[in-house]
PDB file of C-alpha atoms and ligand atoms in Angstrom:
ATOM      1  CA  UNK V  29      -2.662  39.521 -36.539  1.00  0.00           C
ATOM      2  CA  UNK V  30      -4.318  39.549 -33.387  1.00  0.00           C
ATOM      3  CA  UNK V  31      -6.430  36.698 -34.129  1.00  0.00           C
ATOM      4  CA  UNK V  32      -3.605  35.062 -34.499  1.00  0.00           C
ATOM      5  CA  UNK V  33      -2.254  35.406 -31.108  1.00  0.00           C
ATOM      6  CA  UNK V  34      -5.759  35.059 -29.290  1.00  0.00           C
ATOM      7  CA  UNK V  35      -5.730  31.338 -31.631  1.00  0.00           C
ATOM      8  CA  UNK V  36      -1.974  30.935 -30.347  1.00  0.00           C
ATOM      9  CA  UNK V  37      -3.384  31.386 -26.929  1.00  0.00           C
ATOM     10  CA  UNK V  38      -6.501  29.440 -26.504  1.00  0.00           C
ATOM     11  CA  UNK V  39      -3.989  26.535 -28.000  1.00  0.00           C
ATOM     12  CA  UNK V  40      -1.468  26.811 -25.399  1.00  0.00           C
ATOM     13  CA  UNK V  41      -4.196  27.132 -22.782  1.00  0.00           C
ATOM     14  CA  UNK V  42      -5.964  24.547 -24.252  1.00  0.00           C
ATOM     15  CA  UNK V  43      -2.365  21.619 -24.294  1.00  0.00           C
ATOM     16  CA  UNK V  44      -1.625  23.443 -20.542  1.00  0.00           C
ATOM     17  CA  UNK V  45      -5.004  22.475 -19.437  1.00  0.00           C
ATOM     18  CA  UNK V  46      -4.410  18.736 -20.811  1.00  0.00           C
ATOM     19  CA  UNK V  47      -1.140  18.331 -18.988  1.00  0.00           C
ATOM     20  CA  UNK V  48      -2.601  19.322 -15.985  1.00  0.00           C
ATOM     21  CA  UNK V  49      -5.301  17.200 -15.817  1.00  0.00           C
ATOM     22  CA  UNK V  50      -2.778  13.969 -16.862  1.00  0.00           C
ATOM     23  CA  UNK V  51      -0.702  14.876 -14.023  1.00  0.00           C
ATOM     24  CA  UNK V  52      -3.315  15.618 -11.579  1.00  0.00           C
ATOM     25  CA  UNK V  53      -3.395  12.206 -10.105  1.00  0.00           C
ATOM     26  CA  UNK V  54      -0.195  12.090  -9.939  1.00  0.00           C
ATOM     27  CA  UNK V  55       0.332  15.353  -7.867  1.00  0.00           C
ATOM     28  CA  UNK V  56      -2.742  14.245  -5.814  1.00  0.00           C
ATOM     29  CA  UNK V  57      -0.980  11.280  -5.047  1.00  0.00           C
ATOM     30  CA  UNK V  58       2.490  12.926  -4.340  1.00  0.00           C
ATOM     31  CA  UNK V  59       0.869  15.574  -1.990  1.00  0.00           C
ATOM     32  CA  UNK V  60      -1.096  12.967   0.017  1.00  0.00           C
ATOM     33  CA  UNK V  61       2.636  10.976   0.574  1.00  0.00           C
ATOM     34  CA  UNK V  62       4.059  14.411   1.418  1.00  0.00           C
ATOM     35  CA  UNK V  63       1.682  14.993   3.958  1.00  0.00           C
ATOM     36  CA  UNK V  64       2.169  11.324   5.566  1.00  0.00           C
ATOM     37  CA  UNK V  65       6.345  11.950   5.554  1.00  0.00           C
ATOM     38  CA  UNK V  66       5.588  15.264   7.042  1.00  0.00           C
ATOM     39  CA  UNK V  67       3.729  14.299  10.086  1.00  0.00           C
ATOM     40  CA  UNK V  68       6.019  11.218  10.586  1.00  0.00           C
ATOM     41  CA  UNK V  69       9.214  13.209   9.996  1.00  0.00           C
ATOM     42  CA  UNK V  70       7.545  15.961  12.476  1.00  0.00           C
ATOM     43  CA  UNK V  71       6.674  13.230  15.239  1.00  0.00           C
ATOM     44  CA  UNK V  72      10.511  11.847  14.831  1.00  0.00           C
ATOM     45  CA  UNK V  73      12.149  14.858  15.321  1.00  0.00           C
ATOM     46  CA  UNK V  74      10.044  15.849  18.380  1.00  0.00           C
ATOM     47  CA  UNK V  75      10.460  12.315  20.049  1.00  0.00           C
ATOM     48  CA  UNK V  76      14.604  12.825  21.120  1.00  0.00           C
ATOM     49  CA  UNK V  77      15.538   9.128  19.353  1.00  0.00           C
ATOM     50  CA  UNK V  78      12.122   7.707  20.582  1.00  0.00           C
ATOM     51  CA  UNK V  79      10.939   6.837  17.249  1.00  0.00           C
ATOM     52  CA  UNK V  80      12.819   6.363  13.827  1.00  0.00           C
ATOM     53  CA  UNK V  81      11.583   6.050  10.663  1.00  0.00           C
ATOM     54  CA  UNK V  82      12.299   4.559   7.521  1.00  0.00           C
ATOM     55  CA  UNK V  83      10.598   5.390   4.169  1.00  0.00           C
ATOM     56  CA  UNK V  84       9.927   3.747   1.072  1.00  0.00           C
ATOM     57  CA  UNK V  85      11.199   0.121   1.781  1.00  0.00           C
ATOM     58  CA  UNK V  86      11.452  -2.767  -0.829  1.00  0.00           C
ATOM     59  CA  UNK V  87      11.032  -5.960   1.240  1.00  0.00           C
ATOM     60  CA  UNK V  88      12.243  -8.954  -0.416  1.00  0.00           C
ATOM     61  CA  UNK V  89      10.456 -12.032  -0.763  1.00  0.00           C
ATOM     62  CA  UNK V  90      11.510 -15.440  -0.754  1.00  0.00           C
ATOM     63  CA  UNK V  91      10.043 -15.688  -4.556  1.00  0.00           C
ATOM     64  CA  UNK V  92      12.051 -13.242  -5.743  1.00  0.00           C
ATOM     65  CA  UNK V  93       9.904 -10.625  -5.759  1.00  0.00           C
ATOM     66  CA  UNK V  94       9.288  -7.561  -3.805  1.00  0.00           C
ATOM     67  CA  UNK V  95       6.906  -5.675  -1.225  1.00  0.00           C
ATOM     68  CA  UNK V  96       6.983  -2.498  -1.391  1.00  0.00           C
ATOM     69  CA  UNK V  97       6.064  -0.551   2.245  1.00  0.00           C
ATOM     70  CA  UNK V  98       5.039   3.082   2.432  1.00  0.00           C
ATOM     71  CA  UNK V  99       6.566   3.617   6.209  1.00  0.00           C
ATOM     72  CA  UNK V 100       8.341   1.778   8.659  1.00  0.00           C
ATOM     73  CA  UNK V 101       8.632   3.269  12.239  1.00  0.00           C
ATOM     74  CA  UNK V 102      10.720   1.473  15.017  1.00  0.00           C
ATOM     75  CA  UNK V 103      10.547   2.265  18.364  1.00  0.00           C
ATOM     76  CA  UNK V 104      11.179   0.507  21.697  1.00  0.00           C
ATOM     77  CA  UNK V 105       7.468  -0.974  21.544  1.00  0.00           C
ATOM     78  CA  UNK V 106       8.131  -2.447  18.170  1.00  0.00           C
ATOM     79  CA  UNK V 107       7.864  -1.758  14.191  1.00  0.00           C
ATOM     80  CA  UNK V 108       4.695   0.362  12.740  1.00  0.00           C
ATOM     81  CA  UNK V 109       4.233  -0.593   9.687  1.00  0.00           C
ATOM     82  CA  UNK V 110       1.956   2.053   7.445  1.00  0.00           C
ATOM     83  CA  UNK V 111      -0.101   2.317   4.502  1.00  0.00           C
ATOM     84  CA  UNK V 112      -0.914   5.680   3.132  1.00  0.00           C
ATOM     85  CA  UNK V 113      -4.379   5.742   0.753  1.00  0.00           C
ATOM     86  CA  UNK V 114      -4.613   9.050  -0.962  1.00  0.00           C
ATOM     87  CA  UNK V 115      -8.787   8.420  -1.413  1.00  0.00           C
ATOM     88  CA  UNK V 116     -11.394  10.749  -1.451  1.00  0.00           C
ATOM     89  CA  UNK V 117     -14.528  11.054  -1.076  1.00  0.00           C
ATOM     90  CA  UNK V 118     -16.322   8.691   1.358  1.00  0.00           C
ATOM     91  CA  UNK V 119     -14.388   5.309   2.353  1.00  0.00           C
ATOM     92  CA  UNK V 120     -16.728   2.344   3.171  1.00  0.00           C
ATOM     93  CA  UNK V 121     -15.205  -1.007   4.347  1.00  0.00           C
ATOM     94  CA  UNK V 122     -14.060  -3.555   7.629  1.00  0.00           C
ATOM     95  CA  UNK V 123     -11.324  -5.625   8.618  1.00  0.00           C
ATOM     96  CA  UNK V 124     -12.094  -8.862   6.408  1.00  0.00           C
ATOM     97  CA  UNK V 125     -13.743  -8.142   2.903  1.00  0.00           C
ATOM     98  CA  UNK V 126     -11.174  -8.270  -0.028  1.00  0.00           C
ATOM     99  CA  UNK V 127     -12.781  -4.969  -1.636  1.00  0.00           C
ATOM    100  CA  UNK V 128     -13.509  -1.135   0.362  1.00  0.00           C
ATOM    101  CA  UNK V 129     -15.669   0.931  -1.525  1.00  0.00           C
ATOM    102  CA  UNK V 130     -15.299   5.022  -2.358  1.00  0.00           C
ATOM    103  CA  UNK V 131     -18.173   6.642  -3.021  1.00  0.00           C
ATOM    104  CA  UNK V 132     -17.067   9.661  -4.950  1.00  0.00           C
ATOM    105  CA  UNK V 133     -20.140  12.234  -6.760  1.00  0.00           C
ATOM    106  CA  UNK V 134     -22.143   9.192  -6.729  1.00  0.00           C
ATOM    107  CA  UNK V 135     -20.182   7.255  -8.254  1.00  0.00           C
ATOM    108  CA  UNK V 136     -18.953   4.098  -6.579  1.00  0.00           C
ATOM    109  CA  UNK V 137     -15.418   2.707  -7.325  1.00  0.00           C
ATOM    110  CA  UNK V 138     -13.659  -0.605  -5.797  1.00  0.00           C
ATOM    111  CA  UNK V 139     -10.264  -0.812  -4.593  1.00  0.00           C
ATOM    112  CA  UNK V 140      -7.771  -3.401  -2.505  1.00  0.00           C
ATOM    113  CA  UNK V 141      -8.902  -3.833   0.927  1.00  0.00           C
ATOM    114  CA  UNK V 142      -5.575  -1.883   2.346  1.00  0.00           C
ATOM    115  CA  UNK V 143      -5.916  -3.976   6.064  1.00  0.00           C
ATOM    116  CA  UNK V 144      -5.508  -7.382   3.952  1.00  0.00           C
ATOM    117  CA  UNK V 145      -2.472  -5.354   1.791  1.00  0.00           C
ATOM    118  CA  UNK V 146      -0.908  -4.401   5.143  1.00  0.00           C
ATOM    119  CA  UNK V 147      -0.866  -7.626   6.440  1.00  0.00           C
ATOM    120  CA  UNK V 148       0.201  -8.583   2.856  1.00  0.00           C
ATOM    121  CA  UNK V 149       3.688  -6.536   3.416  1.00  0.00           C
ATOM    122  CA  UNK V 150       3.609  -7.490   7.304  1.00  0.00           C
ATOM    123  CA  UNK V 151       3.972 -10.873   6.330  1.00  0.00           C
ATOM    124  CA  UNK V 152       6.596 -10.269   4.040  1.00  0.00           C
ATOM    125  CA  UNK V 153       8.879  -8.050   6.641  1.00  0.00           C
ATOM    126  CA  UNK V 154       8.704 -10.857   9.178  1.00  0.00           C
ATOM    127  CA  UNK V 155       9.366 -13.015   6.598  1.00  0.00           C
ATOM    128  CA  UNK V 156      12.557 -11.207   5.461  1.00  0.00           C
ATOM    129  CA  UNK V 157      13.584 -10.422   9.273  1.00  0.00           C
ATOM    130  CA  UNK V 158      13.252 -13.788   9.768  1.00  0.00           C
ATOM    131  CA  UNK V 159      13.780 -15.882  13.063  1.00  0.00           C
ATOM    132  CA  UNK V 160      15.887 -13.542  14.596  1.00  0.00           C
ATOM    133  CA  UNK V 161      13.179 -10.863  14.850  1.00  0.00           C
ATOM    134  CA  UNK V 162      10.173 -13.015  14.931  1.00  0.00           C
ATOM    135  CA  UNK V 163       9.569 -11.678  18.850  1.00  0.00           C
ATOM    136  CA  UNK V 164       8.983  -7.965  17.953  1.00  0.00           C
ATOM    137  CA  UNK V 165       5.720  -6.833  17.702  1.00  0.00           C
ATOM    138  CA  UNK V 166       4.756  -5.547  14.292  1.00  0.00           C
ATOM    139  CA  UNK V 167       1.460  -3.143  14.418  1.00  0.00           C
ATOM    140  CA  UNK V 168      -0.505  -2.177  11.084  1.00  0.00           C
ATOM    141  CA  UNK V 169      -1.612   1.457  10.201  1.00  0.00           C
ATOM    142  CA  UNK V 170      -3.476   2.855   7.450  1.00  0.00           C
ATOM    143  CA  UNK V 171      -3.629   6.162   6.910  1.00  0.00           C
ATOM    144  CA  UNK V 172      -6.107   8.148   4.931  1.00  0.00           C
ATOM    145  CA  UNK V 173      -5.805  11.198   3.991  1.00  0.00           C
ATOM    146  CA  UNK V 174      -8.374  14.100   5.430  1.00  0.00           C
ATOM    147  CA  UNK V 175      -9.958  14.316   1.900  1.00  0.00           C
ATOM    148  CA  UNK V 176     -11.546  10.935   2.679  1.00  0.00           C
ATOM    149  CA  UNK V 177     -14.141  10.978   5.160  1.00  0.00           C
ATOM    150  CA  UNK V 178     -14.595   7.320   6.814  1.00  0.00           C
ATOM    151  CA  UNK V 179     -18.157   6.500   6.540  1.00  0.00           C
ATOM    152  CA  UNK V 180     -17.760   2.438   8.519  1.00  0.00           C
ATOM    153  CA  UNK V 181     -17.953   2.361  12.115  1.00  0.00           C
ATOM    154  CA  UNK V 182     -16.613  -1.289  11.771  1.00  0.00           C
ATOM    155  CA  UNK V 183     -14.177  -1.800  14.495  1.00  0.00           C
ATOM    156  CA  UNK V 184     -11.016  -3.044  13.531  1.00  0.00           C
ATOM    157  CA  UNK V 185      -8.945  -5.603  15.856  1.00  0.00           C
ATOM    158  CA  UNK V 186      -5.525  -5.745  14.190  1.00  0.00           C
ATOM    159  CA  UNK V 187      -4.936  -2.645  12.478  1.00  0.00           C
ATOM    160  CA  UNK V 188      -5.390   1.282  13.199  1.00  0.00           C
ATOM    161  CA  UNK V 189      -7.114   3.336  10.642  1.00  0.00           C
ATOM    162  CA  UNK V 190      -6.381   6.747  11.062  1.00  0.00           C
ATOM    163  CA  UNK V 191      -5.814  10.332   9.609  1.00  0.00           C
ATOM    164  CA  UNK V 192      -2.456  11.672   9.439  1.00  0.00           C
ATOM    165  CA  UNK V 193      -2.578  14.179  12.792  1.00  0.00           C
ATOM    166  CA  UNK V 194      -3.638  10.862  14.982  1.00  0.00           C
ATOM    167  CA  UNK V 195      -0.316   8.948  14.011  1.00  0.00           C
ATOM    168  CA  UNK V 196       1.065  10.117  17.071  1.00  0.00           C
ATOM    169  CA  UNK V 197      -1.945   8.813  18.955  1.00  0.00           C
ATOM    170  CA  UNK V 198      -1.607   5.719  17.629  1.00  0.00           C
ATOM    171  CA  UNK V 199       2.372   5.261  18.661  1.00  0.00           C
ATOM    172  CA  UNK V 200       1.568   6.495  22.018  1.00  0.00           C
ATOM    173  CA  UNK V 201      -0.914   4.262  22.883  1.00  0.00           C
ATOM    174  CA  UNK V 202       1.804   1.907  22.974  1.00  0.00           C
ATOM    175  CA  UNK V 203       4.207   1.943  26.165  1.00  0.00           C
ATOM    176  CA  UNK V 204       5.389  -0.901  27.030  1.00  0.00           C
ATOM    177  CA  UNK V 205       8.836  -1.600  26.490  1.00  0.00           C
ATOM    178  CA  UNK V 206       9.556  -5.026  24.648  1.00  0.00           C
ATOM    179  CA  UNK V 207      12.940  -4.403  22.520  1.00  0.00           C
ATOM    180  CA  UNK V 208      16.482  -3.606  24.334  1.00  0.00           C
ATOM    181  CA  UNK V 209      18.555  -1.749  22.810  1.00  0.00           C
ATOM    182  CA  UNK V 210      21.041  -3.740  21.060  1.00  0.00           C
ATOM    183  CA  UNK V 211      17.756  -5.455  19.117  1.00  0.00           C
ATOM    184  CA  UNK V 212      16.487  -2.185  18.311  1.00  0.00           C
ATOM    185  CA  UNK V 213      20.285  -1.199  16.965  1.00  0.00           C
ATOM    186  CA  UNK V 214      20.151  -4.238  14.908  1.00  0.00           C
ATOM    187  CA  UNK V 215      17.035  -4.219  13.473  1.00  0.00           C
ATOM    188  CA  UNK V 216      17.630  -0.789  12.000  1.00  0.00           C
ATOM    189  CA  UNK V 217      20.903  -1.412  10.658  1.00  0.00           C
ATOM    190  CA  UNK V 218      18.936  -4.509   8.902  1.00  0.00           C
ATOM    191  CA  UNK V 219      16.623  -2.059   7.705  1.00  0.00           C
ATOM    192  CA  UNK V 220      18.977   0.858   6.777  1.00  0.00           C
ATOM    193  CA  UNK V 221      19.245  -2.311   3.876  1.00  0.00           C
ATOM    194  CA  UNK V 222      16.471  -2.044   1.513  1.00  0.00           C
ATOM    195  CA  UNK V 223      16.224   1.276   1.576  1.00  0.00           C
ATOM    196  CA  UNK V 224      17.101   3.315  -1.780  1.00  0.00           C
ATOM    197  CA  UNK V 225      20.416   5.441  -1.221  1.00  0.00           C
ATOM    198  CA  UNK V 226      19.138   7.619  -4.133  1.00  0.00           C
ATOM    199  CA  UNK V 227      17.170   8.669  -6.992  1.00  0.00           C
ATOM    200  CA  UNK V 228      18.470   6.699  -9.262  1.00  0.00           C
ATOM    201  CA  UNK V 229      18.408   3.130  -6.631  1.00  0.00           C
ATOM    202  CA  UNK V 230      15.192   4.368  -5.896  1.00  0.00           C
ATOM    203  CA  UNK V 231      14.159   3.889  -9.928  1.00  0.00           C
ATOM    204  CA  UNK V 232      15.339   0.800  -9.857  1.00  0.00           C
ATOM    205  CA  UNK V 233      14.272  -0.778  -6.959  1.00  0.00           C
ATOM    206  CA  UNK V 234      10.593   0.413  -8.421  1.00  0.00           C
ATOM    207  CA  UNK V 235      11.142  -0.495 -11.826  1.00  0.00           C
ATOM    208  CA  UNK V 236      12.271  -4.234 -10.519  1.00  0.00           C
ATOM    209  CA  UNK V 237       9.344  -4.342  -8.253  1.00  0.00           C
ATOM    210  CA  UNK V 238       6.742  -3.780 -10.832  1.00  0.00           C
ATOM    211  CA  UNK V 239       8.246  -6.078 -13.106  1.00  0.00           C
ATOM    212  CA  UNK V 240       8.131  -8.948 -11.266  1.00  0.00           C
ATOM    213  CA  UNK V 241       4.213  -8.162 -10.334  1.00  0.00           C
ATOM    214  CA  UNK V 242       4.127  -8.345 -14.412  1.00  0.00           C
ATOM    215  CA  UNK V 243       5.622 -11.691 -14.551  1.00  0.00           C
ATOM    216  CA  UNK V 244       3.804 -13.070 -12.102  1.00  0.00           C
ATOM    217  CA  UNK V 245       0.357 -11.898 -13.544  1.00  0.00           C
ATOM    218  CA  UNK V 246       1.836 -13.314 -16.537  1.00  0.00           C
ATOM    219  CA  UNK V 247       2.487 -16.701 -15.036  1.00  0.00           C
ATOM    220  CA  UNK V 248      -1.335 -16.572 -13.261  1.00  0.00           C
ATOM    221  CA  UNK V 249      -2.969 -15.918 -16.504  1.00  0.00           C
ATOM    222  CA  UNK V 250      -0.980 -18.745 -18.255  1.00  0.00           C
ATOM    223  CA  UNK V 251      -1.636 -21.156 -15.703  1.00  0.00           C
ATOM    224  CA  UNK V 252      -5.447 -20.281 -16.059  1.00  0.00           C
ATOM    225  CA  UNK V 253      -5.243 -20.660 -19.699  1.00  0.00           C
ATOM    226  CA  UNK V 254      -4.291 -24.164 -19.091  1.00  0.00           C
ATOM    227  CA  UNK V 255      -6.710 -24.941 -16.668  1.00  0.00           C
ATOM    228  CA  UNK V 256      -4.591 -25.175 -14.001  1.00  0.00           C
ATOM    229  CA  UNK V 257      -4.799 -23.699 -10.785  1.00  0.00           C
ATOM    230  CA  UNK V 258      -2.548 -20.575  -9.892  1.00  0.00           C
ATOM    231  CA  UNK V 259      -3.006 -21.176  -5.814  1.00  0.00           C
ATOM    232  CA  UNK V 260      -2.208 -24.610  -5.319  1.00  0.00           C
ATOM    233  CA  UNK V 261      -1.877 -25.989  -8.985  1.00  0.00           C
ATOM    234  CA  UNK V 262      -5.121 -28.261  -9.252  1.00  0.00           C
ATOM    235  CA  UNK V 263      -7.468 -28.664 -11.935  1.00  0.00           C
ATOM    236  CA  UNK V 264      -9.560 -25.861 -13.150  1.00  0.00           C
ATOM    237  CA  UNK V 265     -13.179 -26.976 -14.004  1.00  0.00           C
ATOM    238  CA  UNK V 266     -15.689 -24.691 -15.854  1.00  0.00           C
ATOM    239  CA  UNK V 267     -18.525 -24.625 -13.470  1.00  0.00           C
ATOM    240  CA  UNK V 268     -22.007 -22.802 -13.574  1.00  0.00           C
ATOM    241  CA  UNK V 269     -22.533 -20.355 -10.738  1.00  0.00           C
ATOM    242  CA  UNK V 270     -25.182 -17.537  -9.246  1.00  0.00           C
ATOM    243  CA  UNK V 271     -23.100 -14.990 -11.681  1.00  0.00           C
ATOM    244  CA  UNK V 272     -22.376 -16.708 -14.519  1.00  0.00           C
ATOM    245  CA  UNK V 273     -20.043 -19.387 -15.790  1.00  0.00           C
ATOM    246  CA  UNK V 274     -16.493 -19.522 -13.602  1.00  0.00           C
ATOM    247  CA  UNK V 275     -13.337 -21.813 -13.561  1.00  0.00           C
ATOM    248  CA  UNK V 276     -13.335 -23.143 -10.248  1.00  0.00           C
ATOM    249  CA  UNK V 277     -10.562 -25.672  -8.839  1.00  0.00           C
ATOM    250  CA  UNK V 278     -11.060 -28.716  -8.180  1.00  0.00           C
ATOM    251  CA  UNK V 279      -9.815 -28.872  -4.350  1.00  0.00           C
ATOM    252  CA  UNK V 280     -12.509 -26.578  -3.565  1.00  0.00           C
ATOM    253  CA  UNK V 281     -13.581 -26.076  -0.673  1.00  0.00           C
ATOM    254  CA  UNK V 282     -10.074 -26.441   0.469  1.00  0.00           C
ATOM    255  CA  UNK V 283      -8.742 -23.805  -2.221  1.00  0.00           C
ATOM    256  CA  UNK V 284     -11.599 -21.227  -3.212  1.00  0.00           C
ATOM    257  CA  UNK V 285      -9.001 -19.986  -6.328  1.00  0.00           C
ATOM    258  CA  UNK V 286     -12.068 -18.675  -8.941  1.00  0.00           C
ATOM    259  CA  UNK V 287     -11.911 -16.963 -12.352  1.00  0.00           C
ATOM    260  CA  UNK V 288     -15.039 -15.815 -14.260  1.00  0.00           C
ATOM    261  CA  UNK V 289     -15.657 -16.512 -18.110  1.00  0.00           C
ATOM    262  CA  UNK V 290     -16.601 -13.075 -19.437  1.00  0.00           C
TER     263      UNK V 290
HETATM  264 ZN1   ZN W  14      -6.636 -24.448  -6.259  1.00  0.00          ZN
END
């Protein structure tokens, strides 16, 4: 009988052990966006109606999709628009190349320049806010997480790249005064708009969101399929390159769209 329960044991340990570790990443990532809302949440309600901020927006685009932005802060100096990475290990990168590197136990993994997918949703907001707006300065952050230590000393011209505790930094090294107060009004009752008024919005927004990135990738790999080009619909040519064989399109060098053969 007691065999039996030490067996009964090790299995639950063992299935308890296995959730864990699939939800790890998840928690990892929650606590890291926790973190972020906590210090911008904390530097709000110290700043007596200084700053305001708006969380989890989903911009739209004139495509029909969405962006989705981490943070939004407006203040009388303009919007802050931020980008929270939950990376550890060491973070290599600069302002221009469309992959940063994280260097994690040796092992080295890729991921989306998140300057370039700042300006991404940057561009979209201004889009959306439209001519009305299109004088207030919009300034890109990117926060990392202490876990990650920032190996580059690259020196970046249009964006702050920061740890949480230096947000405030960041907001205060801005002092001029370039929106009245009306604008300011305005702009966050136009923002109060595409923010999720609950759970279940908030499911919904995301769920949209993602599906129209699915489409899209859909439409990209179609149009590849047919040799046609996904950036500015040209030709795609099979061409032999450094790396291997590539489609490449045929406006090149005015369109540098490129797809390797595997
Ligand atoms: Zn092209």
């Amino acid at each position: 009988m007691n065999l039996f329960y030490t067996l009964l044991l090790l299995c639950l340990l063992a299935l308890l052990a296995r959730w864990i570790k699939s939800k790890e990443a998840e928690w990892i990532g929650s606590y890291g966006e926790y973190k972020v809302r906590k210090a911008i949440k904390n530097i709000e309600a110290t700043s007596s109606g200084k700053y305001k901020a708006f969380h989890n927006l989903y911009i739209p685009k004139q495509d029909g999709s969405t962006s989705q932005i981490d943070h939004v802060i407006l203040s009388d100096q303009g919007l802050f628009v931020i980008e929270t990475k939950n990376y550890s290990g060491w973070i290599f990168g600069d302002e221009t190349s469309k992959y940063w590197t994280q260097v994690i136990y040796k092992r080295k993994e890729k991921f989306l320049n998140p300057i370039l997918q700042n300006k991404g949703h940057i561009k979209a907001l201004r889009g959306w806010l439209g001519e009305e707006f299109a004088h207030i300065p919009i300034h890109s952050v990117v926060v990392f997480l202490t876990r990650a230590k920032f190996k580059s000393n690259a020196h970046f011209a249009h964006a702050y790249v920061v740890y949480p505790k230096q947000l405030k930094q960041v907001l205060e090294q801005h002092q001029t005064k370039v929106i009245d107060r009306e604008t300011k009004e305005r702009l966050a009752q136009k923002l109060e708009t595409v923010l999720a008024k609950d759970k279940t919005q908030e499911k919904e927004m995301k769920k949209r969101h993602v599906q129209t990135i699915r489409t899209k990738q859909k439409q990209t790999e179609q149009h590849i399929q047919q040799n046609r080009c996904p950036k500015c619909g040209g030709v795609l040519i099979v061409r032999k390159g450094k790396y291997g064989t590539f489609k490449g399109c045929n406006n090149y060098p005015k369109c540098k769209f490129t797809q390797s053969i595997g």
